[in-house]
Amino acid sequence: MPVIVNPITESFAAEIGGLDLRRPVERGDLQVIEDAFNRFSVLIFVEQDLTDQQQVDFSLSFGPLETSMGTIRKDTRQRLRPDLADVSNLDENNEVLKADDRRRMFNLGNQLWHTDSSFKRVPAKCSLLYAKAIPPIGGFTEFADLRAAYDALPDDMKRRLEGLVAEHSIFVSRAKTGYGNFSQEEYDQLPPVPQVVVRTHAGSKRKTLYLASHAGRILNMDEGEGRTLLADLIRHATQRQFVYTHRYRVGDLVMWDDRCTMHRGRPFDDLAYKRSLQRTTVADVAPTVEQEGIRLVA
């Protein structure tokens, strides 16, 4: 059966049919997926029934996988294997997390607009999130098209952004939700990193904004001015015309391009209903400043 690419929006999200991801994907079908990914940025593989290993195997088709940040901290048992990030409200016994659980408080930061792993020196290329259990209402994900948002900027703003570099940190985004319960290992292994504000998307050669709640300041710019600029850009990029909202069905595997999108999870009654989603994250090829040929002055 041929792979079917069914656009949901004109140029940002599409459903992919005709594939059973429990089986190895043929080279020709992978090329169809890659072409669709470079065009749409958000792909939904519907009606999948995957084991953890099958999700990992398919994800490896797009590059090496990151290890979950949860493995850094040693005082909490993990529910999932190290190459799966736990995007759920469940503990290691698959029970709903208590209101004051540290893991729940940390995950509230996922409701801010962000790009996965921009706080790492080599950030993410793409993420693949698999829905195993969903709440009856809420808990969906919004995605923002940063290529379209860049295209819509005035020319003078595009010139202003050229060559700018922001500093990203997981501690910056979590401070915005009041969370600060980090271990020394987390501070040591996740120092702030530089990321460009505008980058060229490798697959489409289009320019794109590169933004996240993890960005705290712009290098070589007054801190107040930099924070204001970042906030203005995020506000611009998340206008309704740039946003696709995905409402999950069990069995959805959603794949998005972290190089040219932002996303945020939406609230649900996480003390009453289980939401079990697990994410594989494919690493990018190099730091963004290296990809853009920007040399930072120490």
Tab-separated table of C-alpha atoms in Angstrom:
chain	number	residue	atom	x	y	z
A	1	MET	CA	0.000	0.000	0.000
A	2	PRO	CA	1.460	3.400	-0.941
A	3	VAL	CA	2.210	6.023	1.694
A	4	ILE	CA	-0.584	8.610	1.821
A	5	VAL	CA	0.205	12.224	2.750
A	6	ASN	CA	-3.026	13.987	3.702
A	7	PRO	CA	-2.535	17.712	4.455
A	8	ILE	CA	-4.400	18.998	7.522
A	9	THR	CA	-3.271	22.553	6.880
A	10	GLU	CA	-1.931	23.983	3.652
A	11	SER	CA	1.730	23.880	4.625
A	12	PHE	CA	2.251	22.982	8.289
A	13	ALA	CA	0.610	19.692	9.387
A	14	ALA	CA	-0.290	16.450	7.609
A	15	GLU	CA	-1.518	12.961	8.429
A	16	ILE	CA	0.484	10.029	7.091
A	17	GLY	CA	-1.427	6.877	6.174
A	18	GLY	CA	-0.603	3.547	4.599
A	19	LEU	CA	2.159	2.624	7.058
A	20	ASP	CA	2.356	0.042	9.816
A	21	LEU	CA	5.321	1.216	11.873
A	22	ARG	CA	5.616	-2.135	13.618
A	23	ARG	CA	7.482	-3.212	10.490
A	24	PRO	CA	10.697	-1.762	9.031
A	25	VAL	CA	9.954	1.140	6.691
A	26	GLU	CA	11.282	0.770	3.152
A	27	ARG	CA	13.810	3.295	1.843
A	28	GLY	CA	11.380	4.727	-0.710
A	29	ASP	CA	8.702	5.248	1.944
A	30	LEU	CA	11.246	6.943	4.225
A	31	GLN	CA	11.997	9.379	1.418
A	32	VAL	CA	8.283	10.181	1.105
A	33	ILE	CA	8.185	10.844	4.852
A	34	GLU	CA	11.324	13.000	4.697
A	35	ASP	CA	9.923	15.059	1.818
A	36	ALA	CA	6.635	15.528	3.656
A	37	PHE	CA	8.495	16.460	6.834
A	38	ASN	CA	10.503	19.163	5.086
A	39	ARG	CA	7.273	20.636	3.746
A	40	PHE	CA	4.892	20.290	6.703
A	41	SER	CA	6.998	20.191	9.917
A	42	VAL	CA	4.271	18.275	11.841
A	43	LEU	CA	3.333	14.737	10.768
A	44	ILE	CA	0.723	12.488	12.410
A	45	PHE	CA	1.015	8.729	11.901
A	46	VAL	CA	-2.438	7.461	12.733
A	47	GLU	CA	-3.663	4.170	14.254
A	48	GLN	CA	-0.281	2.807	15.319
A	49	ASP	CA	0.141	0.034	17.889
A	50	LEU	CA	3.786	0.238	18.903
A	51	THR	CA	6.048	-1.322	21.464
A	52	ASP	CA	8.758	0.844	22.979
A	53	GLN	CA	11.351	-0.813	20.758
A	54	GLN	CA	9.298	-0.251	17.610
A	55	GLN	CA	8.994	3.451	18.403
A	56	VAL	CA	12.740	3.623	18.976
A	57	ASP	CA	13.530	1.700	15.784
A	58	PHE	CA	11.398	3.997	13.620
A	59	SER	CA	12.854	7.106	15.275
A	60	LEU	CA	16.394	5.933	14.555
A	61	SER	CA	15.581	6.242	10.852
A	62	PHE	CA	16.039	9.995	11.280
A	63	GLY	CA	19.237	10.069	13.328
A	64	PRO	CA	20.752	9.249	16.725
A	65	LEU	CA	18.506	9.517	19.775
A	66	GLU	CA	18.996	11.665	22.823
A	67	THR	CA	18.997	10.228	26.320
A	68	SER	CA	16.182	11.537	28.474
A	69	MET	CA	17.044	14.371	30.837
A	70	GLY	CA	15.378	12.329	33.589
A	71	THR	CA	18.376	10.007	33.691
A	72	ILE	CA	20.623	12.745	35.111
A	73	ARG	CA	18.936	12.765	38.488
A	74	LYS	CA	19.537	9.598	40.508
A	75	ASP	CA	17.040	10.053	43.357
A	76	THR	CA	13.909	9.195	41.327
A	77	ARG	CA	13.026	5.928	39.628
A	78	GLN	CA	12.202	6.299	35.944
A	79	ARG	CA	9.039	4.796	34.438
A	80	LEU	CA	10.547	4.448	30.957
A	81	ARG	CA	13.833	3.382	29.395
A	82	PRO	CA	16.571	6.045	28.981
A	83	ASP	CA	15.901	6.776	25.288
A	84	LEU	CA	12.231	7.575	25.961
A	85	ALA	CA	11.212	10.862	27.575
A	86	ASP	CA	8.186	10.489	29.847
A	87	VAL	CA	5.537	13.052	28.888
A	88	SER	CA	2.939	11.791	31.323
A	89	ASN	CA	1.466	12.407	34.753
A	90	LEU	CA	2.346	8.922	35.980
A	91	ASP	CA	4.874	7.540	38.461
A	92	GLU	CA	6.980	4.399	38.125
A	93	ASN	CA	3.947	2.308	39.183
A	94	ASN	CA	1.721	3.922	36.517
A	95	GLU	CA	-0.249	5.787	39.182
A	96	VAL	CA	-1.219	9.446	38.867
A	97	LEU	CA	1.411	11.759	40.365
A	98	LYS	CA	0.503	13.593	43.576
A	99	ALA	CA	-0.106	17.343	43.418
A	100	ASP	CA	3.233	18.174	45.062
A	101	ASP	CA	5.343	15.564	43.241
A	102	ARG	CA	8.562	17.082	41.911
A	103	ARG	CA	8.065	15.436	38.507
A	104	ARG	CA	4.616	16.977	38.131
A	105	MET	CA	5.900	20.415	39.077
A	106	PHE	CA	8.758	20.129	36.574
A	107	ASN	CA	6.410	19.068	33.777
A	108	LEU	CA	4.245	22.161	34.214
A	109	GLY	CA	6.993	23.911	32.238
A	110	ASN	CA	5.865	21.954	29.169
A	111	GLN	CA	2.850	24.274	29.033
A	112	LEU	CA	5.161	27.119	28.007
A	113	TRP	CA	6.008	27.584	24.322
A	114	HIS	CA	9.290	25.761	23.794
A	115	THR	CA	11.531	23.820	21.434
A	116	ASP	CA	12.819	20.469	22.686
A	117	SER	CA	16.437	20.429	23.887
A	118	SER	CA	17.347	23.948	22.810
A	119	PHE	CA	19.007	24.059	26.247
A	120	LYS	CA	21.527	21.441	25.046
A	121	ARG	CA	24.663	22.352	23.101
A	122	VAL	CA	23.486	20.104	20.260
A	123	PRO	CA	19.716	20.575	20.281
A	124	ALA	CA	17.005	18.357	18.846
A	125	LYS	CA	16.322	17.738	15.174
A	126	CYS	CA	12.888	16.234	15.705
A	127	SER	CA	10.642	14.655	18.310
A	128	LEU	CA	8.251	11.709	18.010
A	129	LEU	CA	5.500	11.549	20.647
A	130	TYR	CA	3.377	8.402	20.970
A	131	ALA	CA	-0.035	8.477	22.667
A	132	LYS	CA	-0.817	5.419	24.812
A	133	ALA	CA	-3.485	6.909	27.099
A	134	ILE	CA	-5.243	10.262	26.879
A	135	PRO	CA	-7.632	12.183	29.147
A	136	PRO	CA	-11.271	12.618	28.087
A	137	ILE	CA	-10.819	16.389	27.738
A	138	GLY	CA	-7.809	18.684	27.350
A	139	GLY	CA	-4.175	17.640	27.199
A	140	PHE	CA	-3.721	18.463	23.525
A	141	THR	CA	-0.631	20.073	21.972
A	142	GLU	CA	-0.294	23.333	20.049
A	143	PHE	CA	2.435	23.780	17.416
A	144	ALA	CA	3.721	27.084	16.028
A	145	ASP	CA	5.157	27.406	12.512
A	146	LEU	CA	8.376	29.389	12.924
A	147	ARG	CA	9.171	29.437	9.194
A	148	ALA	CA	5.873	31.139	8.396
A	149	ALA	CA	6.353	33.441	11.389
A	150	TYR	CA	9.765	34.499	10.086
A	151	ASP	CA	8.404	35.103	6.587
A	152	ALA	CA	5.745	37.422	8.047
A	153	LEU	CA	8.248	39.668	9.857
A	154	PRO	CA	8.881	43.154	8.472
A	155	ASP	CA	12.159	43.488	6.573
A	156	ASP	CA	13.624	45.825	9.184
A	157	MET	CA	13.038	43.232	11.905
A	158	LYS	CA	14.650	40.524	9.768
A	159	ARG	CA	17.717	42.735	9.429
A	160	ARG	CA	17.738	43.390	13.182
A	161	LEU	CA	17.700	39.664	13.964
A	162	GLU	CA	20.500	38.724	11.584
A	163	GLY	CA	23.400	37.141	13.496
A	164	LEU	CA	21.790	37.409	16.940
A	165	VAL	CA	22.512	34.633	19.447
A	166	ALA	CA	20.391	33.837	22.512
A	167	GLU	CA	21.390	31.948	25.636
A	168	HIS	CA	19.159	28.968	26.447
A	169	SER	CA	18.820	27.144	29.760
A	170	ILE	CA	16.341	24.676	31.230
A	171	PHE	CA	16.653	26.600	34.491
A	172	VAL	CA	15.334	29.754	32.797
A	173	SER	CA	12.136	28.133	31.540
A	174	ARG	CA	11.420	26.329	34.812
A	175	ALA	CA	11.966	29.506	36.823
A	176	LYS	CA	9.043	30.986	34.873
A	177	THR	CA	6.737	28.428	36.512
A	178	GLY	CA	8.342	28.792	39.945
A	179	TYR	CA	10.205	25.464	39.804
A	180	GLY	CA	13.770	25.293	41.106
A	181	ASN	CA	14.224	21.837	42.614
A	182	PHE	CA	17.305	20.844	40.631
A	183	SER	CA	20.166	18.615	41.718
A	184	GLN	CA	23.816	19.596	41.492
A	185	GLU	CA	24.227	16.974	38.753
A	186	GLU	CA	21.598	18.767	36.669
A	187	TYR	CA	23.292	22.142	37.140
A	188	ASP	CA	26.669	20.615	36.239
A	189	GLN	CA	25.488	18.759	33.141
A	190	LEU	CA	23.160	21.413	31.709
A	191	PRO	CA	25.016	24.749	31.600
A	192	PRO	CA	23.527	27.608	29.526
A	193	VAL	CA	24.189	27.273	25.785
A	194	PRO	CA	24.163	29.702	22.818
A	195	GLN	CA	21.618	29.250	20.022
A	196	VAL	CA	20.979	31.462	17.021
A	197	VAL	CA	17.723	33.439	16.871
A	198	VAL	CA	17.352	32.874	13.109
A	199	ARG	CA	18.582	29.773	11.343
A	200	THR	CA	18.313	28.159	7.931
A	201	HIS	CA	16.244	24.982	7.900
A	202	ALA	CA	18.417	22.280	6.372
A	203	GLY	CA	15.665	20.368	4.577
A	204	SER	CA	13.826	23.251	2.937
A	205	LYS	CA	16.561	25.946	2.895
A	206	ARG	CA	13.975	28.368	4.310
A	207	LYS	CA	14.873	30.762	7.102
A	208	THR	CA	13.148	30.214	10.422
A	209	LEU	CA	12.976	31.734	13.855
A	210	TYR	CA	14.478	29.574	16.594
A	211	LEU	CA	12.718	30.374	19.863
A	212	ALA	CA	11.855	28.755	23.182
A	213	SER	CA	10.889	29.578	26.747
A	214	HIS	CA	14.402	28.311	27.559
A	215	ALA	CA	15.886	31.490	25.992
A	216	GLY	CA	16.705	33.957	28.745
A	217	ARG	CA	18.790	36.661	27.124
A	218	ILE	CA	20.407	37.731	23.876
A	219	LEU	CA	24.182	37.920	23.920
A	220	ASN	CA	25.742	41.381	23.581
A	221	MET	CA	22.381	43.087	24.127
A	222	ASP	CA	20.996	44.897	27.163
A	223	GLU	CA	19.224	42.209	29.211
A	224	GLY	CA	15.919	44.061	29.410
A	225	GLU	CA	15.947	44.817	25.693
A	226	GLY	CA	16.827	41.199	24.887
A	227	ARG	CA	14.074	39.759	27.068
A	228	THR	CA	11.550	42.121	25.514
A	229	LEU	CA	12.644	41.175	21.994
A	230	LEU	CA	12.359	37.458	22.753
A	231	ALA	CA	8.908	37.921	24.273
A	232	ASP	CA	7.766	39.969	21.270
A	233	LEU	CA	9.017	37.313	18.849
A	234	ILE	CA	7.266	34.493	20.726
A	235	ARG	CA	4.061	36.527	20.826
A	236	HIS	CA	4.340	37.154	17.068
A	237	ALA	CA	5.113	33.491	16.259
A	238	THR	CA	2.173	32.129	18.266
A	239	GLN	CA	-0.570	34.142	16.615
A	240	ARG	CA	-3.487	31.942	15.607
A	241	GLN	CA	-2.597	31.940	11.898
A	242	PHE	CA	0.710	30.205	12.672
A	243	VAL	CA	-0.653	27.572	15.107
A	244	TYR	CA	-1.940	24.023	14.598
A	245	THR	CA	-3.671	22.277	17.514
A	246	HIS	CA	-3.471	18.501	17.763
A	247	ARG	CA	-6.097	16.585	19.725
A	248	TYR	CA	-4.738	13.111	20.387
A	249	ARG	CA	-6.253	9.743	19.702
A	250	VAL	CA	-4.760	6.644	21.265
A	251	GLY	CA	-2.264	5.288	18.741
A	252	ASP	CA	-1.236	8.656	17.299
A	253	LEU	CA	2.489	9.072	16.724
A	254	VAL	CA	3.154	12.777	16.208
A	255	MET	CA	6.492	13.804	14.715
A	256	TRP	CA	7.567	17.442	14.635
A	257	ASP	CA	10.595	19.387	13.466
A	258	ASP	CA	12.277	21.073	16.436
A	259	ARG	CA	14.426	23.161	14.104
A	260	CYS	CA	11.472	25.250	12.905
A	261	THR	CA	8.585	24.817	15.352
A	262	MET	CA	7.613	25.583	18.909
A	263	HIS	CA	5.005	23.666	20.851
A	264	ARG	CA	3.254	23.617	24.202
A	265	GLY	CA	1.076	21.128	26.053
A	266	ARG	CA	-2.341	22.295	27.174
A	267	PRO	CA	-3.819	21.729	30.648
A	268	PHE	CA	-6.100	18.893	31.686
A	269	ASP	CA	-7.237	17.517	35.050
A	270	ASP	CA	-3.950	15.751	35.718
A	271	LEU	CA	-4.921	14.729	39.258
A	272	ALA	CA	-7.959	12.801	38.008
A	273	TYR	CA	-7.097	11.357	34.586
A	274	LYS	CA	-4.109	9.466	33.226
A	275	ARG	CA	-2.201	10.844	30.258
A	276	SER	CA	0.561	8.572	29.004
A	277	LEU	CA	2.699	9.847	26.144
A	278	GLN	CA	6.313	8.965	25.475
A	279	ARG	CA	8.790	10.811	23.311
A	280	THR	CA	11.844	9.830	21.353
A	281	THR	CA	14.055	12.791	20.477
A	282	VAL	CA	16.443	12.775	17.515
A	283	ALA	CA	19.578	14.893	17.976
A	284	ASP	CA	20.549	17.538	15.433
A	285	VAL	CA	23.875	17.344	13.607
A	286	ALA	CA	25.692	20.241	15.356
A	287	PRO	CA	25.156	23.347	17.502
A	288	THR	CA	23.095	26.013	15.745
A	289	VAL	CA	25.877	28.598	15.912
A	290	GLU	CA	28.183	26.136	14.158
A	291	GLN	CA	25.574	25.354	11.508
A	292	GLU	CA	25.129	29.070	10.817
A	293	GLY	CA	28.885	29.761	10.772
A	294	ILE	CA	28.744	32.218	13.676
A	295	ARG	CA	31.911	32.541	15.745
A	296	LEU	CA	31.324	33.678	19.302
A	297	VAL	CA	33.831	35.998	20.950
A	298	ALA	CA	34.742	34.790	24.443
